[in-house]
Amino acid sequence: MAEHESLEFGKADFVLLDNVSLEEFMANLKLRFEKGRIYTYIGEVVVSVNPYRAMNIYGRDTIEQYKGRELYERPPHLFAIADAAYKAMKRRNKDTCIVISGESGAGKTEASKYIMQYIAAITNPSQRAEVERVKNMLLKSNCVLEAFGNAKTNRNDNSSRFGKYMDINFDFKGDPIGGHINNYLLEKSRVIFQQEGERSFHSFYQLVKGAPDAQLRSLHIQRDPTAYTYIKVGGQIKSSINDSADLKAVTDAMKVIGFTTEEIQTVYKILATILHLGNLKFGSDGDVTLIENSKLVSILGDLLSTKDENVEKALLYRTVATGRDVIDKQHTHQEASYGRDALAKAIYERLFCWIVGRINDIIEVKNYDVRVHGKNTVIGVLDIYGFEIFQNNSFEQFCINYCNEKLQQLFIQLVLKQEQEEYQREGIPWKHIDYFNNQIIVDLVEQQHKGIFAVLDEACMNVGKVTDEMFLQALNGKLAKHAHYTSRKLSPTDKNLEFDRDFLHSLYSVVGFIDKNKDTLFQDFKRLLYNSSNPVLKAMWPEGKLSITEVTKRPLTAATLFKNSMISLVENLASKEPYYVRCIKPNEVKSPLLFEHERCKHQVEYLGLLENVRVRRAGFANRQIYPRFLQRYKMISEFTWPNHDLPSDKEAVKRLLQGCGFEHDVAYGKTKVFIRTPRTIFSLEEQRAEMVKRIVLFLQKVWRGTLARMHYRRMRAALIIIRAYRRYKVKSYIREVNRRFRNVRGMKDHGKHVKWPTPPKVLRKFEEALRNIYNRWWAWTLIKDLSPEQLVQIRAKVATLECLKGQRADLGLQRAWEGNYLVSKKDSPGTASSFTLISSDLQRKDKFMRVLFSCNVRKINRFNKAEDRALLITDRHLYKMDPVKQYKPMKSIPLYNVTGVSISPGKDQLVVFHTKDNRDLIVCLQGMVPAGDSRIGELVGTLLSHFKSEKRKLQVNIVSPIHCSMNGRKCTVVVETKINQSQPDFTKSRSGYILSVPGN
């Protein structure tokens, strides 16, 4: 089934083994472990081997590879089983659960974390804030529960010392909306005692090593674990655990979940109380029991928010009711020590249960109405303590191992026994497979009146002093003939068992069974804590409000409570569709390289994995009743869609599977169809998904067609109305334009004052064209009677306006342009005749047609000196003349050699003529009458108009400073204003020239 892995990594599914034998199973398991493949399938069961190292196979990329995939499409992984459980829950609206089992240290807690991480990662695609909050709280709850419920043991640095089952609730969209946590049998004896090399719960070390100094001072705690009797029993242990960092993570997680600051403070006060209780020492003065270090009493009173004298009295006395009388009975030294230890264990257990309850209060689904929100489905994740066998196994190990036997019995019942019984019931040919049914072991422990728990409870109820040895004698009397029970008395030759201490084959010591089962805590302590002024502490001890004289029912024993919770758990799991993760511990030394064959073989045998392979090989992977199968897959076949007319649902299913070519892989029972390989189911699912798409597309097509036709009819009606309205608006506009402009020919301004009507949107471009036509007509009426000379001047002014508008202030458009100013007596009185004579000679010589422009100028010569000159521009040449020498021509520049003109954006009269040979002419117009007149606009417009008439281009630049070439050398001309300057003049600068012009 599991594909995409080569055979060098062994078989990815044990079902694919050539021969089903323990030797081949172990060889395949070892090969995959050594190749770094820690997950292997048995059908839909994941076998996980603890790698004892960090592996890069849980990141976002890996999650994406398994999201929405079927089991066989990717190599074996926890994410695959998590996705299968999620899909089953979402597709079939069915509650599912993932049962994680195995020895202590096999990796169960880590597996549950990765499963939670995967479910959180694949849900809530729409990123709803409330769902993100719920997911965050569910993930953070792990961190808090590990701190208070996990401890370092000799086998595991992070061993769960309690059982945990979490239900995650999902809405109809498949997004998590809450959850609920059940906890089972916290190993509270670890609070007061640990075996050599082990630690108490993480929370104590996190407080002592990680809390700020100020907090430790307020709790009267030293930063030294060896200073506290309860947590130094196992020795000073070095490990990979970072208690300081873990404390911050736990505190942050509690805040995220919703614990208040006062609640968190109370939690650490309780931890400090337990540490101080362990250091409390009792002494004797004759018959009177005393507290030797009485200073601790006031510290306990402060931490528990109660009076010091009440604390001391509860520790040294016991209030007893004899009829109507109430007396205080003095504790012996032994009773006081027992009471102190019982109080420490009880406080921690209540604290842990309160934390679980507080988390549940916050994460449980609230205000969920099935009628409004749809069915609320569940995925359960069971992470429960692993099977434990130590040198000295006490009551806790007995309960833990009973729990594992109970879960194994559920596995056998669901996977092996029910499977075989169902085949027989449905009439499917089947070869029976032998397997060990551990129901007999479960019955040995929990059977009414005869089981070990029943004998233990009976011993605890006897009046008078009952010892553990008496309990063992009772076991020997009732279970002597049981095949799976033994003791040294029943097997005198078995030296592994000690007289009056050990029983069963796993060496359980009866020492402490009676006390731990009674779980006695003096009522005085309950009243003391109930009367605390701390509301959180008070809420943990509700039974403390009972009066000492009030008669109550005998409380259930620890064994009975645990047995009932296990029966309830198994019933809960049995009501869901189970998925299994079977964890295996490869070695005792936590090595990532060592595979201990005998240890792993024992676990494989105990977990019944080989029998699981045989059943899977012989059986059918999936079965469904005929109506449900048809309901899901009937769209695949033409004979069953949408309904069939065959004699029965069974015949319809046969016809459907024959049409798909799967008849060789199925068997037909009385009420169910059995499908051998998951590949067939996956193929059916793929075909169904494809057909559902087509059905949905067909329905969408029909509906969209209906919508489109309705939309078309509405649009067509709207279009008819729009067209009629548009025609009306167009006609109205044209009539209005015609009315307003009817008599413009006879108007003085030819209709320039007439306001245009606002056009409809459709005629905006038409209006622009109409205005252009009108403007051209209006312009034509203005110029049609002008002389040729006036037209030339008009064209020049238009050219100036197009080129310089908005870039220079005074363009001289309001006055008449004379052009040839040197023939005017205003500009050159007394010398106009000389200029006229010279210009006539030049006309005869150079054959020019007309003078474009002439003016007196100030220029820069080739020696960088400023001098007065006259400028004459004709339609063929540009002449420089000397006004002092009767306008003698100095030099001429052919007009075709001029490439451009540069002027500044100011009010100055600077002009630079650019030539092809880079010998630019720099001049400043002068001698104007009146003096403030500007002729730059006239000069530029005249040149532009002339060049345009000759179909040549003249480049006009309006810049400051002006860049030019003087005698082949690059330079710049800058205009500066000077207050005391009378006339414009040029001066030399480092980069070129400066034209100084008069200021205001």
PDB file of N, CA, C and O in Angstrom, residues 35 211 250 415 427 525 843 946:
ATOM      1  N   LYS A  35      17.744   2.482   8.670  1.00  0.00           N
ATOM      2  CA  LYS A  35      17.747   3.368   7.492  1.00  0.00           C
ATOM      3  C   LYS A  35      17.041   4.704   7.777  1.00  0.00           C
ATOM      4  O   LYS A  35      16.850   5.511   6.860  1.00  0.00           O
ATOM      5  N   ALA A 211      12.258  30.784  38.219  1.00  0.00           N
ATOM      6  CA  ALA A 211      11.476  31.939  38.680  1.00  0.00           C
ATOM      7  C   ALA A 211      12.391  33.129  38.979  1.00  0.00           C
ATOM      8  O   ALA A 211      13.529  32.948  39.412  1.00  0.00           O
ATOM      9  N   VAL A 250       5.824  27.848  29.896  1.00  0.00           N
ATOM     10  CA  VAL A 250       4.604  27.405  30.584  1.00  0.00           C
ATOM     11  C   VAL A 250       3.777  28.611  31.034  1.00  0.00           C
ATOM     12  O   VAL A 250       2.552  28.655  30.850  1.00  0.00           O
ATOM     13  N   VAL A 415      -9.973  -5.053  16.409  1.00  0.00           N
ATOM     14  CA  VAL A 415      -9.215  -5.385  15.206  1.00  0.00           C
ATOM     15  C   VAL A 415      -9.205  -6.878  14.905  1.00  0.00           C
ATOM     16  O   VAL A 415      -9.281  -7.279  13.755  1.00  0.00           O
ATOM     17  N   GLY A 427     -21.158 -14.545   6.530  1.00  0.00           N
ATOM     18  CA  GLY A 427     -21.055 -15.686   5.622  1.00  0.00           C
ATOM     19  C   GLY A 427     -19.907 -15.568   4.637  1.00  0.00           C
ATOM     20  O   GLY A 427     -19.971 -16.123   3.527  1.00  0.00           O
ATOM     21  N   PHE A 525      -7.528  18.840  57.153  1.00  0.00           N
ATOM     22  CA  PHE A 525      -6.814  19.525  56.072  1.00  0.00           C
ATOM     23  C   PHE A 525      -7.797  20.093  55.053  1.00  0.00           C
ATOM     24  O   PHE A 525      -7.596  21.185  54.522  1.00  0.00           O
ATOM     25  N   GLN A 843      21.269  92.913 -50.133  1.00  0.00           N
ATOM     26  CA  GLN A 843      20.197  92.226 -50.849  1.00  0.00           C
ATOM     27  C   GLN A 843      20.582  91.985 -52.297  1.00  0.00           C
ATOM     28  O   GLN A 843      20.304  90.932 -52.846  1.00  0.00           O
ATOM     29  N   HIS A 946       9.367  81.183 -40.113  1.00  0.00           N
ATOM     30  CA  HIS A 946      10.148  81.071 -41.352  1.00  0.00           C
ATOM     31  C   HIS A 946      10.636  79.643 -41.563  1.00  0.00           C
ATOM     32  O   HIS A 946      10.521  79.100 -42.674  1.00  0.00           O
TER      33      HIS A 946
END
